[in-house]
């Protein structure tokens, strides 16, 4: 009898505690703490890892038989259809912002430059992974060519695809931007980059989750701060759904 | 009344309650983003999962583990919230936040993870320094003799719990349970969690090798979480059987009333 009543009280207490859990976490200070943890996590990860450490590269036979395409699988505009029809011969990639020498490059221009090929694992924030081979121009090469300003802190990617009326964009910091495996990829698994994977050009930033890997890239912008751009959080999903800007975990 | 549980143990216990429940519930939100588990380096929709929670077009929920399939309509895969049918793996009352948001779930998960890691590390160091691990947790040699362990299993099965002085100490099965949570399950949770981070993978590739790939690490993370839930269930049942008020008070204030020896009780 007594135990029964005590059990009831304990059970009620546990129920209230669990229900209250979300209420507490939704308060302003708890929310601010949780949000600021994003950059704390980045700093902690940087502290215990090598800045230049390479993401694992796999053997050709370790690739996924089928590489899942996610997010935008096409760009739903007549211009893009036209680009697709003529093999992206007129596609231009601009490199601008805080640079001494802005660039406007065709895919053919990029393919004349030094290239890197890597078989890496793509990790989606949702939890799945796929392994594929990518060939592209190292971003560091483009940034050096454009001669970036010493005050620059981020590199922002403008994309042709959009969700509704909102264009996709993403940003990474200089450490990830200058990393040797960070490339503007125009080939995948030995073929020209397929439409659903971001043709003609997508970012590969191998130590970050999938949503950072901007597809259908039209512009690279070197900036000091992203707070005045679009929703101010540094990327489409960051603005739209509150995804963490730091996508290293 | 006796003193039981050091202040460090009591403080850590409750911090860990908060951390573990935050982690388990937000972890289920994250699982809901892709309710399939794989073995190996890669794994996505075109690949074969070993565990999957899903909804059929006919509106039934299923859990599939290897070749086994169980209908789970109402609890997993398909369930109702406010009279509306939802088709996500874990139901709203298990997840944090209760409305599906991967971004929020991840935010809470990392909040819980930092709490677990910081509090856990401090507690572990403190417990090594004050010899809590040796004095209270490591079983004595005679306690892990097969005969003694078997006796303890039988006592547990008959719900015959230690009384008197012995009740203030941990019994052998209890010690083994706590040790495996402290030194196996929690470290595996942390390692497999880090093993899913592409940033950590680049520098700490040994975690990938230890578990056999990122998707294997994700699977082990899930299995270890299930073991942790199993531990919590048994732990709570034992608290209720042993006397919830006395047990919970001893974990809050450190004051424990020794259950009277047999024969002393009316």
Short mmCIF file of C-alpha atoms in Angstrom, two decimals:
data_model
loop_
_atom_site.label_atom_id
_atom_site.label_comp_id
_atom_site.label_asym_id
_atom_site.label_seq_id
_atom_site.Cartn_x
_atom_site.Cartn_y
_atom_site.Cartn_z
CA UNK A 1 0.00 0.00 0.00
CA UNK A 2 2.59 2.50 1.13
CA UNK A 3 4.99 1.43 -1.61
CA UNK A 4 2.11 1.75 -4.07
CA UNK A 5 1.51 5.34 -3.11
CA UNK A 6 5.21 6.12 -3.08
CA UNK A 7 5.61 4.54 -6.48
CA UNK A 8 2.76 6.68 -7.72
CA UNK A 9 4.42 9.83 -6.38
CA UNK A 10 7.79 8.83 -7.85
CA UNK A 11 6.13 8.09 -11.17
CA UNK A 12 4.34 11.43 -11.20
CA UNK A 13 7.59 13.19 -10.31
CA UNK A 14 9.42 11.50 -13.15
CA UNK A 15 6.64 12.40 -15.58
CA UNK A 16 6.71 16.05 -14.57
CA UNK A 17 10.51 16.09 -14.78
CA UNK A 18 10.48 14.69 -18.31
CA UNK A 19 7.71 16.98 -19.48
CA UNK A 20 9.51 19.93 -17.93
CA UNK A 21 12.73 18.98 -19.68
CA UNK A 22 11.72 20.55 -22.96
CA UNK A 23 10.18 23.56 -21.22
CA UNK A 24 13.49 24.28 -19.47
CA UNK A 25 15.50 23.79 -22.66
CA UNK A 26 13.19 26.16 -24.51
CA UNK A 27 13.88 29.04 -22.15
CA UNK A 28 15.99 31.89 -23.48
CA UNK A 29 19.20 31.26 -21.45
CA UNK A 30 19.21 27.52 -22.14
CA UNK A 31 18.61 28.15 -25.81
CA UNK A 32 21.42 30.73 -25.97
CA UNK A 33 23.77 28.32 -24.19
CA UNK A 34 22.91 25.53 -26.60
CA UNK A 35 23.40 27.81 -29.60
CA UNK A 36 26.74 29.17 -28.48
CA UNK A 37 27.95 25.59 -28.03
CA UNK A 38 28.24 25.42 -31.83
CA UNK A 39 31.41 27.50 -31.91
CA UNK A 40 32.64 26.00 -28.63
CA UNK A 41 32.45 22.61 -30.32
CA UNK A 42 34.37 23.97 -33.32
CA UNK A 43 37.11 25.38 -31.09
CA UNK A 44 37.32 22.16 -29.10
CA UNK A 45 37.55 20.06 -32.26
CA UNK A 46 40.24 22.35 -33.68
CA UNK A 47 42.15 22.11 -30.39
CA UNK A 48 42.47 18.33 -30.49
CA UNK A 49 42.86 17.86 -34.24
CA UNK A 50 45.42 18.76 -36.86
CA UNK A 51 44.27 21.69 -39.00
CA UNK A 52 45.68 20.06 -42.12
CA UNK A 53 44.58 16.51 -41.36
CA UNK A 54 43.13 14.89 -44.45
CA UNK A 55 39.73 13.24 -44.54
CA UNK A 56 40.05 9.52 -45.20
CA UNK A 57 40.40 8.59 -48.85
CA UNK A 58 39.05 5.25 -50.02
CA UNK A 59 39.89 2.73 -52.72
CA UNK A 60 37.77 2.70 -55.92
CA UNK A 61 36.08 -0.57 -54.90
CA UNK A 62 34.98 0.94 -51.59
CA UNK A 63 32.69 3.44 -53.33
CA UNK A 64 28.91 3.29 -52.83
CA UNK A 65 27.29 1.36 -55.70
CA UNK A 66 24.74 4.16 -55.89
CA UNK A 67 25.42 7.64 -54.49
CA UNK A 68 22.26 9.13 -53.01
CA UNK A 69 21.43 12.63 -54.25
CA UNK A 70 19.82 14.90 -51.68
CA UNK A 71 18.61 18.48 -51.40
CA UNK A 72 18.20 20.15 -54.79
CA UNK A 73 18.45 17.60 -57.57
CA UNK A 74 18.12 20.17 -60.30
CA UNK A 75 17.72 23.90 -60.89
CA UNK A 76 14.22 24.57 -62.03
CA UNK A 77 14.85 27.50 -64.41
CA UNK A 78 14.90 27.86 -68.22
CA UNK A 79 18.47 29.22 -68.02
CA UNK A 80 19.66 26.09 -66.30
CA UNK A 81 17.92 23.90 -68.93
CA UNK A 82 19.79 25.91 -71.56
CA UNK A 83 23.13 25.44 -69.75
CA UNK A 84 22.42 21.74 -69.42
CA UNK A 85 21.60 21.49 -73.14
CA UNK A 86 24.85 23.09 -74.26
CA UNK A 87 27.06 21.25 -71.81
CA UNK A 88 27.59 24.26 -69.51
CA UNK A 89 29.86 25.92 -72.09
CA UNK A 90 28.63 29.38 -70.95
CA UNK A 91 28.53 28.69 -67.20
CA UNK A 92 30.62 31.25 -65.33
CA UNK A 93 32.06 31.04 -61.86
CA UNK A 94 32.82 34.43 -60.33
CA UNK A 95 35.38 34.86 -57.59
CA UNK A 96 34.93 38.19 -55.85
CA UNK A 97 34.48 40.03 -52.60
CA UNK A 98 37.64 40.82 -50.66
CA UNK A 99 40.04 39.96 -53.44
CA UNK A 100 42.58 42.09 -55.32
CA UNK A 101 41.86 40.39 -58.63
CA UNK A 102 38.23 39.29 -59.19
CA UNK A 103 37.86 36.34 -61.55
CA UNK A 104 35.22 35.08 -63.94
CA UNK A 105 35.94 31.53 -65.04
CA UNK A 106 34.35 29.00 -67.35
CA UNK A 107 34.30 25.30 -66.55
CA UNK A 108 36.93 24.87 -69.29
CA UNK A 109 39.11 27.48 -67.53
CA UNK A 110 38.82 25.52 -64.29
CA UNK A 111 39.70 22.29 -66.05
CA UNK A 112 42.95 23.86 -67.34
CA UNK A 113 44.09 24.48 -63.77
CA UNK A 114 45.80 22.03 -61.42
CA UNK A 115 43.23 19.45 -60.32
CA UNK A 116 42.82 17.05 -57.43
CA UNK A 117 41.04 13.69 -57.46
CA UNK A 118 39.88 12.10 -54.22
CA UNK A 119 37.60 9.26 -53.15
CA UNK A 120 35.92 10.45 -49.99
CA UNK A 121 32.91 9.82 -47.82
CA UNK A 122 29.97 12.21 -47.88
CA UNK A 123 28.20 12.40 -44.51
CA UNK A 124 24.71 13.83 -44.45
CA UNK A 125 23.49 15.59 -41.31
CA UNK A 126 20.61 13.09 -41.37
CA UNK A 127 23.01 10.25 -40.66
CA UNK A 128 23.64 8.44 -43.96
CA UNK A 129 26.98 8.25 -45.80
CA UNK A 130 28.01 7.62 -49.39
CA UNK A 131 31.47 7.22 -50.88
CA UNK A 132 32.35 8.67 -54.26
CA UNK A 133 35.22 9.97 -56.35
CA UNK A 134 35.52 13.68 -57.00
CA UNK A 135 37.80 15.66 -59.30
CA UNK A 136 38.05 19.41 -59.15
CA UNK A 137 40.07 22.57 -58.75
CA UNK A 138 41.48 23.21 -55.27
CA UNK A 139 39.69 26.20 -53.76
CA UNK A 140 43.03 27.38 -52.32
CA UNK A 141 44.35 27.72 -55.89
CA UNK A 142 41.44 29.96 -56.90
CA UNK A 143 41.78 32.06 -53.76
CA UNK A 144 45.49 32.54 -54.30
CA UNK A 145 44.88 33.46 -57.94
CA UNK A 146 42.34 36.09 -56.87
CA UNK A 147 44.71 37.34 -54.12
CA UNK A 148 42.52 37.52 -51.06
CA UNK A 149 42.67 40.35 -48.56
CA UNK A 150 44.35 39.53 -45.24
CA UNK A 151 41.22 40.51 -43.29
CA UNK A 152 39.05 37.94 -45.06
CA UNK A 153 37.58 35.35 -42.70
CA UNK A 154 35.00 33.37 -44.66
CA UNK A 155 34.35 32.09 -48.13
CA UNK A 156 30.74 32.18 -49.25
CA UNK A 157 29.27 30.13 -52.10
CA UNK A 158 26.37 31.44 -54.21
CA UNK A 159 24.30 28.78 -55.92
CA UNK A 160 21.87 28.63 -58.83
CA UNK A 161 19.38 26.40 -57.02
CA UNK A 162 16.71 27.68 -54.70
CA UNK A 163 13.99 26.43 -52.40
CA UNK A 164 10.90 28.41 -53.27
CA UNK A 165 12.29 31.89 -53.83
CA UNK A 166 15.28 31.51 -51.53
CA UNK A 167 18.58 30.80 -53.25
CA UNK A 168 20.93 28.26 -51.68
CA UNK A 169 24.20 29.51 -50.28
CA UNK A 170 26.78 28.33 -47.78
CA UNK A 171 29.92 29.58 -46.06
CA UNK A 172 33.06 28.08 -44.58
CA UNK A 173 35.97 29.61 -42.74
CA UNK A 174 39.49 30.13 -44.07
CA UNK A 175 40.93 27.00 -42.46
CA UNK A 176 38.46 24.74 -44.26
CA UNK A 177 38.69 26.88 -47.42
CA UNK A 178 42.48 26.51 -47.69
CA UNK A 179 42.43 22.79 -46.83
CA UNK A 180 44.02 20.71 -49.62
CA UNK A 181 40.93 18.49 -50.05
CA UNK A 182 38.56 21.46 -50.42
CA UNK A 183 37.86 21.53 -54.14
CA UNK A 184 35.39 22.93 -56.64
CA UNK A 185 34.43 19.60 -58.18
CA UNK A 186 33.41 19.21 -61.82
CA UNK A 187 33.79 15.42 -62.14
CA UNK A 188 32.25 12.60 -60.12
CA UNK A 189 33.15 8.91 -60.41
CA UNK A 190 35.00 9.61 -63.66
CA UNK A 191 32.03 11.34 -65.36
CA UNK A 192 31.14 15.01 -65.74
CA UNK A 193 29.33 16.04 -62.53
CA UNK A 194 25.72 14.78 -62.89
CA UNK A 195 22.78 17.17 -62.74
CA UNK A 196 21.42 15.75 -59.48
CA UNK A 197 24.81 16.14 -57.80
CA UNK A 198 25.18 19.83 -58.68
CA UNK A 199 26.32 20.12 -62.31
CA UNK A 200 28.44 21.75 -63.46
CA UNK A 201 30.24 22.69 -60.24
CA UNK A 202 29.91 21.88 -56.56
CA UNK A 203 31.93 22.38 -53.43
CA UNK A 204 33.60 19.45 -51.68
CA UNK A 205 34.68 20.37 -48.15
CA UNK A 206 35.49 16.95 -46.81
CA UNK A 207 35.62 17.55 -43.05
CA UNK A 208 32.11 19.03 -42.97
CA UNK A 209 28.61 17.57 -43.21
CA UNK A 210 26.73 17.42 -46.49
CA UNK A 211 24.76 20.67 -46.30
CA UNK A 212 28.02 22.66 -46.56
CA UNK A 213 28.78 21.06 -49.95
CA UNK A 214 27.05 23.71 -52.08
CA UNK A 215 25.89 22.53 -55.52
CA UNK A 216 25.32 24.45 -58.78
CA UNK A 217 27.88 27.06 -57.66
CA UNK A 218 27.91 30.33 -59.60
CA UNK A 219 29.89 32.58 -57.29
CA UNK A 220 32.60 32.48 -54.66
CA UNK A 221 32.67 35.49 -52.40
CA UNK A 222 35.46 36.23 -49.94
CA UNK A 223 34.03 38.06 -46.92
CA UNK A 224 34.83 39.25 -43.43
CA UNK A 225 31.39 38.64 -41.92
CA UNK A 226 28.23 36.86 -43.06
CA UNK A 227 25.79 38.42 -40.64
CA UNK A 228 24.53 40.96 -43.19
CA UNK A 229 24.00 38.34 -45.90
CA UNK A 230 20.61 36.68 -46.48
CA UNK A 231 19.26 35.45 -43.10
CA UNK A 232 22.59 36.25 -41.46
CA UNK A 233 23.43 32.77 -40.22
CA UNK A 234 25.93 31.87 -42.92
CA UNK A 235 23.96 29.35 -44.96
CA UNK A 236 20.58 28.38 -46.36
CA UNK A 237 19.76 25.66 -43.84
CA UNK A 238 21.25 27.71 -41.03
CA UNK A 239 18.76 30.49 -41.90
CA UNK A 240 15.81 28.26 -42.74
CA UNK A 241 15.93 25.53 -40.10
CA UNK A 242 18.52 26.58 -37.52
CA UNK A 243 21.20 24.10 -38.59
CA UNK A 244 24.52 24.61 -36.86
CA UNK A 245 26.93 26.79 -38.83
CA UNK A 246 29.79 24.53 -37.70
CA UNK A 247 29.17 21.30 -39.56
CA UNK A 248 32.21 19.37 -38.37
CA UNK A 249 30.06 17.03 -36.24
CA UNK B 1 20.60 5.99 9.44
CA UNK B 2 24.00 5.80 7.82
CA UNK B 3 25.89 8.02 5.39
CA UNK B 4 25.91 6.62 1.91
CA UNK B 5 27.12 7.98 -1.46
CA UNK B 6 29.78 10.67 -1.51
CA UNK B 7 28.79 14.20 -2.52
CA UNK B 8 30.67 13.72 -5.82
CA UNK B 9 28.68 10.59 -6.60
CA UNK B 10 25.38 12.27 -5.78
CA UNK B 11 26.14 15.40 -7.79
CA UNK B 12 27.30 13.41 -10.77
CA UNK B 13 24.35 11.03 -10.61
CA UNK B 14 21.81 13.83 -11.07
CA UNK B 15 23.84 15.77 -13.63
CA UNK B 16 24.13 12.53 -15.53
CA UNK B 17 20.38 11.91 -15.29
CA UNK B 18 19.84 15.25 -17.04
CA UNK B 19 22.58 14.58 -19.61
CA UNK B 20 21.53 11.01 -20.41
CA UNK B 21 17.81 11.79 -20.77
CA UNK B 22 18.58 14.81 -22.95
CA UNK B 23 20.88 12.64 -25.06
CA UNK B 24 18.53 9.69 -25.37
CA UNK B 25 15.51 11.79 -26.32
CA UNK B 26 17.32 14.14 -28.71
CA UNK B 27 19.15 11.09 -30.09
CA UNK B 28 15.80 9.63 -31.11
CA UNK B 29 15.01 12.88 -32.94
CA UNK B 30 18.28 12.51 -34.85
CA UNK B 31 17.53 8.85 -35.57
CA UNK B 32 14.15 9.91 -36.98
CA UNK B 33 15.99 11.89 -39.68
CA UNK B 34 17.22 8.61 -41.16
CA UNK B 35 15.66 5.61 -39.40
CA UNK B 36 17.97 2.99 -40.89
CA UNK B 37 21.20 1.51 -39.58
CA UNK B 38 24.00 -0.03 -41.63
CA UNK B 39 27.32 -1.80 -41.14
CA UNK B 40 30.50 -0.56 -42.79
CA UNK B 41 31.93 2.72 -44.07
CA UNK B 42 28.91 3.91 -46.07
CA UNK B 43 25.15 3.38 -46.02
CA UNK B 44 22.23 5.32 -47.47
CA UNK B 45 18.80 4.64 -48.95
CA UNK B 46 20.07 2.53 -51.89
CA UNK B 47 22.01 0.27 -49.49
CA UNK B 48 20.79 -2.58 -47.31
CA UNK B 49 20.11 -1.58 -43.68
CA UNK B 50 20.27 -4.15 -40.87
CA UNK B 51 17.70 -2.21 -38.85
CA UNK B 52 14.89 -0.12 -40.17
CA UNK B 53 11.76 1.51 -38.75
CA UNK B 54 9.25 2.44 -41.42
CA UNK B 55 5.65 2.98 -42.42
CA UNK B 56 3.85 1.12 -45.18
CA UNK B 57 1.55 2.87 -47.64
CA UNK B 58 -1.31 1.14 -45.88
CA UNK B 59 -0.48 3.11 -42.73
CA UNK B 60 1.18 0.38 -40.66
CA UNK B 61 4.39 0.85 -38.73
CA UNK B 62 7.13 -1.78 -38.80
CA UNK B 63 10.45 -2.45 -37.11
CA UNK B 64 12.77 -4.67 -39.09
CA UNK B 65 15.94 -6.12 -37.58
CA UNK B 66 17.81 -8.38 -39.99
CA UNK B 67 15.23 -10.91 -41.23
CA UNK B 68 12.82 -10.24 -38.34
CA UNK B 69 9.87 -7.96 -38.86
CA UNK B 70 7.51 -6.77 -36.13
CA UNK B 71 4.43 -4.65 -36.57
CA UNK B 72 4.70 -1.60 -34.34
CA UNK B 73 1.76 0.56 -35.48
CA UNK B 74 0.91 3.11 -32.82
CA UNK B 75 4.38 3.14 -31.26
CA UNK B 76 7.07 3.03 -33.97
CA UNK B 77 6.82 4.10 -37.59
CA UNK B 78 3.19 5.19 -37.45
CA UNK B 79 1.64 6.90 -34.43
CA UNK B 80 -0.82 9.59 -33.50
CA UNK B 81 -0.32 13.03 -32.07
CA UNK B 82 -3.35 15.15 -31.19
CA UNK B 83 -5.53 12.85 -33.27
CA UNK B 84 -3.32 13.16 -36.36
CA UNK B 85 -1.42 10.22 -37.80
CA UNK B 86 2.31 10.79 -38.12
CA UNK B 87 4.82 8.60 -39.91
CA UNK B 88 8.14 8.99 -38.16
CA UNK B 89 10.14 6.27 -36.43
CA UNK B 90 10.07 7.28 -32.76
CA UNK B 91 6.87 8.91 -31.43
CA UNK B 92 6.67 12.51 -30.22
CA UNK B 93 6.55 11.56 -26.53
CA UNK B 94 9.98 9.91 -26.76
CA UNK B 95 11.79 12.66 -28.66
CA UNK B 96 13.28 16.03 -27.82
CA UNK B 97 11.95 18.33 -29.12
CA UNK B 98 8.58 16.60 -29.40
CA UNK B 99 7.85 18.18 -32.77
CA UNK B 100 10.39 16.91 -35.29
CA UNK B 101 13.34 19.27 -35.80
CA UNK B 102 16.71 17.78 -36.68
CA UNK B 103 18.50 21.09 -36.03
CA UNK B 104 16.96 21.45 -32.55
CA UNK B 105 17.55 17.79 -31.79
CA UNK B 106 21.22 18.13 -32.67
CA UNK B 107 21.54 21.30 -30.60
CA UNK B 108 20.18 19.54 -27.52
CA UNK B 109 22.23 16.45 -28.26
CA UNK B 110 25.50 18.41 -28.19
CA UNK B 111 24.38 20.25 -25.05
CA UNK B 112 23.81 16.87 -23.40
CA UNK B 113 27.04 15.51 -24.85
CA UNK B 114 29.16 18.28 -23.36
CA UNK B 115 27.46 17.86 -19.98
CA UNK B 116 28.01 14.09 -20.11
CA UNK B 117 31.64 14.46 -21.16
CA UNK B 118 32.63 17.20 -18.70
CA UNK B 119 30.73 15.87 -15.68
CA UNK B 120 31.74 12.30 -16.50
CA UNK B 121 35.43 13.11 -16.83
CA UNK B 122 35.49 15.09 -13.58
CA UNK B 123 33.62 12.33 -11.75
CA UNK B 124 35.90 9.64 -13.12
CA UNK B 125 39.07 11.52 -12.15
CA UNK B 126 37.63 12.33 -8.73
CA UNK B 127 36.55 8.73 -8.20
CA UNK B 128 40.01 7.48 -9.05
CA UNK B 129 41.59 10.07 -6.75
CA UNK B 130 39.34 9.36 -3.75
CA UNK B 131 39.51 5.61 -4.46
CA UNK B 132 35.71 5.31 -4.88
CA UNK B 133 36.39 3.00 -7.82
CA UNK B 134 38.52 0.62 -5.75
CA UNK B 135 36.67 0.84 -2.48
CA UNK B 136 33.08 0.64 -3.71
CA UNK B 137 32.94 -0.42 -7.34
CA UNK B 138 35.61 -3.04 -8.05
CA UNK B 139 34.32 -6.40 -6.84
CA UNK B 140 36.49 -8.26 -4.35
CA UNK B 141 38.00 -11.49 -5.58
CA UNK B 142 35.59 -13.68 -3.61
CA UNK B 143 32.63 -11.70 -4.92
CA UNK B 144 33.29 -12.69 -8.50
CA UNK B 145 33.83 -16.35 -7.72
CA UNK B 146 31.27 -18.19 -9.88
CA UNK B 147 29.48 -19.64 -6.84
CA UNK B 148 29.15 -16.27 -5.20
CA UNK B 149 27.93 -14.62 -8.42
CA UNK B 150 25.40 -17.40 -8.99
CA UNK B 151 24.12 -16.90 -5.46
CA UNK B 152 23.74 -13.19 -6.21
CA UNK B 153 21.84 -13.98 -9.42
CA UNK B 154 19.49 -16.25 -7.48
CA UNK B 155 18.99 -13.62 -4.79
CA UNK B 156 18.12 -11.02 -7.41
CA UNK B 157 15.73 -13.42 -9.15
CA UNK B 158 13.92 -13.96 -5.85
CA UNK B 159 14.04 -10.22 -5.14
CA UNK B 160 15.89 -11.08 -1.94
CA UNK B 161 17.95 -7.96 -1.42
CA UNK B 162 20.71 -7.45 1.16
CA UNK B 163 19.55 -6.14 4.51
CA UNK B 164 21.31 -4.50 7.42
CA UNK B 165 24.92 -3.33 6.96
CA UNK B 166 25.24 -5.14 3.63
CA UNK B 167 22.51 -2.99 2.08
CA UNK B 168 24.72 0.09 2.32
CA UNK B 169 27.30 -1.54 0.03
CA UNK B 170 26.86 -2.53 -3.60
CA UNK B 171 26.30 -6.22 -4.28
CA UNK B 172 28.42 -8.02 -6.93
CA UNK B 173 25.93 -7.80 -9.81
CA UNK B 174 25.33 -4.17 -8.99
CA UNK B 175 29.09 -3.49 -9.07
CA UNK B 176 29.44 -5.22 -12.43
CA UNK B 177 26.48 -3.27 -13.82
CA UNK B 178 27.87 0.08 -12.67
CA UNK B 179 31.38 -0.75 -13.88
CA UNK B 180 30.14 -1.74 -17.33
CA UNK B 181 28.15 1.50 -17.65
CA UNK B 182 31.04 3.64 -16.41
CA UNK B 183 33.91 1.97 -18.22
CA UNK B 184 32.31 0.34 -21.27
CA UNK B 185 28.94 1.77 -22.33
CA UNK B 186 29.52 5.47 -21.67
CA UNK B 187 33.03 5.50 -23.23
CA UNK B 188 31.65 3.60 -26.25
CA UNK B 189 28.84 6.17 -26.58
CA UNK B 190 31.37 9.02 -26.56
CA UNK B 191 33.78 7.31 -28.97
CA UNK B 192 31.11 6.26 -31.47
CA UNK B 193 29.61 9.75 -31.22
CA UNK B 194 32.96 11.28 -32.13
CA UNK B 195 33.34 8.58 -34.79
CA UNK B 196 30.40 10.09 -36.68
CA UNK B 197 32.08 13.52 -36.88
CA UNK B 198 33.79 14.09 -40.24
CA UNK B 199 36.17 16.55 -38.54
CA UNK B 200 37.22 13.99 -35.91
CA UNK B 201 37.46 11.25 -38.55
CA UNK B 202 40.18 13.22 -40.37
CA UNK B 203 42.44 13.37 -37.31
CA UNK B 204 41.28 10.45 -35.19
CA UNK B 205 40.93 7.85 -37.93
CA UNK B 206 41.58 5.11 -35.36
CA UNK B 207 37.98 5.47 -34.15
CA UNK B 208 36.77 4.56 -37.64
CA UNK B 209 39.09 1.53 -37.64
CA UNK B 210 38.07 0.51 -34.13
CA UNK B 211 34.39 0.27 -35.07
CA UNK B 212 34.80 -0.63 -38.73
CA UNK B 213 33.55 2.54 -40.41
CA UNK B 214 31.29 5.49 -39.82
CA UNK B 215 28.03 3.64 -40.38
CA UNK B 216 29.18 0.85 -38.04
CA UNK B 217 30.02 3.50 -35.44
CA UNK B 218 26.48 4.87 -35.87
CA UNK B 219 25.03 1.38 -35.39
CA UNK B 220 27.14 0.72 -32.29
CA UNK B 221 26.10 4.15 -30.94
CA UNK B 222 22.47 3.04 -31.25
CA UNK B 223 23.06 -0.40 -29.71
CA UNK B 224 24.98 1.11 -26.78
CA UNK B 225 22.12 3.57 -26.25
CA UNK B 226 19.69 0.61 -26.11
CA UNK B 227 21.92 -1.09 -23.52
CA UNK B 228 21.90 2.14 -21.52
CA UNK B 229 18.09 2.19 -21.63
CA UNK B 230 18.05 -1.45 -20.47
CA UNK B 231 20.34 -0.49 -17.58
CA UNK B 232 18.10 2.44 -16.62
CA UNK B 233 14.99 0.24 -16.63
CA UNK B 234 16.60 -2.41 -14.39
CA UNK B 235 18.12 0.31 -12.20
CA UNK B 236 14.72 1.96 -11.65
CA UNK B 237 13.02 -1.38 -10.97
CA UNK B 238 15.69 -2.16 -8.36
CA UNK B 239 15.20 1.26 -6.75
CA UNK B 240 11.47 0.63 -6.49
CA UNK B 241 11.97 -2.87 -5.07
CA UNK B 242 14.63 -1.73 -2.58
CA UNK B 243 12.46 1.13 -1.33
CA UNK B 244 12.24 4.19 -3.54
CA UNK B 245 12.07 6.88 -0.85
CA UNK B 246 15.05 5.57 1.08
CA UNK B 247 17.08 4.98 -2.09
CA UNK B 248 16.28 8.33 -3.69
CA UNK B 249 16.92 10.20 -0.45
CA UNK B 250 20.30 8.53 -0.10
CA UNK B 251 21.19 9.72 -3.60
CA UNK B 252 20.09 13.28 -2.74
CA UNK B 253 21.15 13.84 0.88
CA UNK B 254 23.43 10.85 1.40
CA UNK B 255 21.34 9.63 4.35
CA UNK B 256 20.30 5.99 4.11
CA UNK B 257 18.14 3.99 6.49
CA UNK B 258 19.52 0.47 6.77
CA UNK B 259 16.76 -2.04 6.08
CA UNK B 260 16.38 -4.07 9.31
CA UNK B 261 17.83 -7.61 9.38
CA UNK B 262 15.39 -10.45 8.90
CA UNK B 263 13.51 -11.20 12.05
CA UNK B 264 13.78 -7.63 13.32
CA UNK B 265 10.85 -6.56 11.19
CA UNK B 266 7.26 -7.02 12.16
#
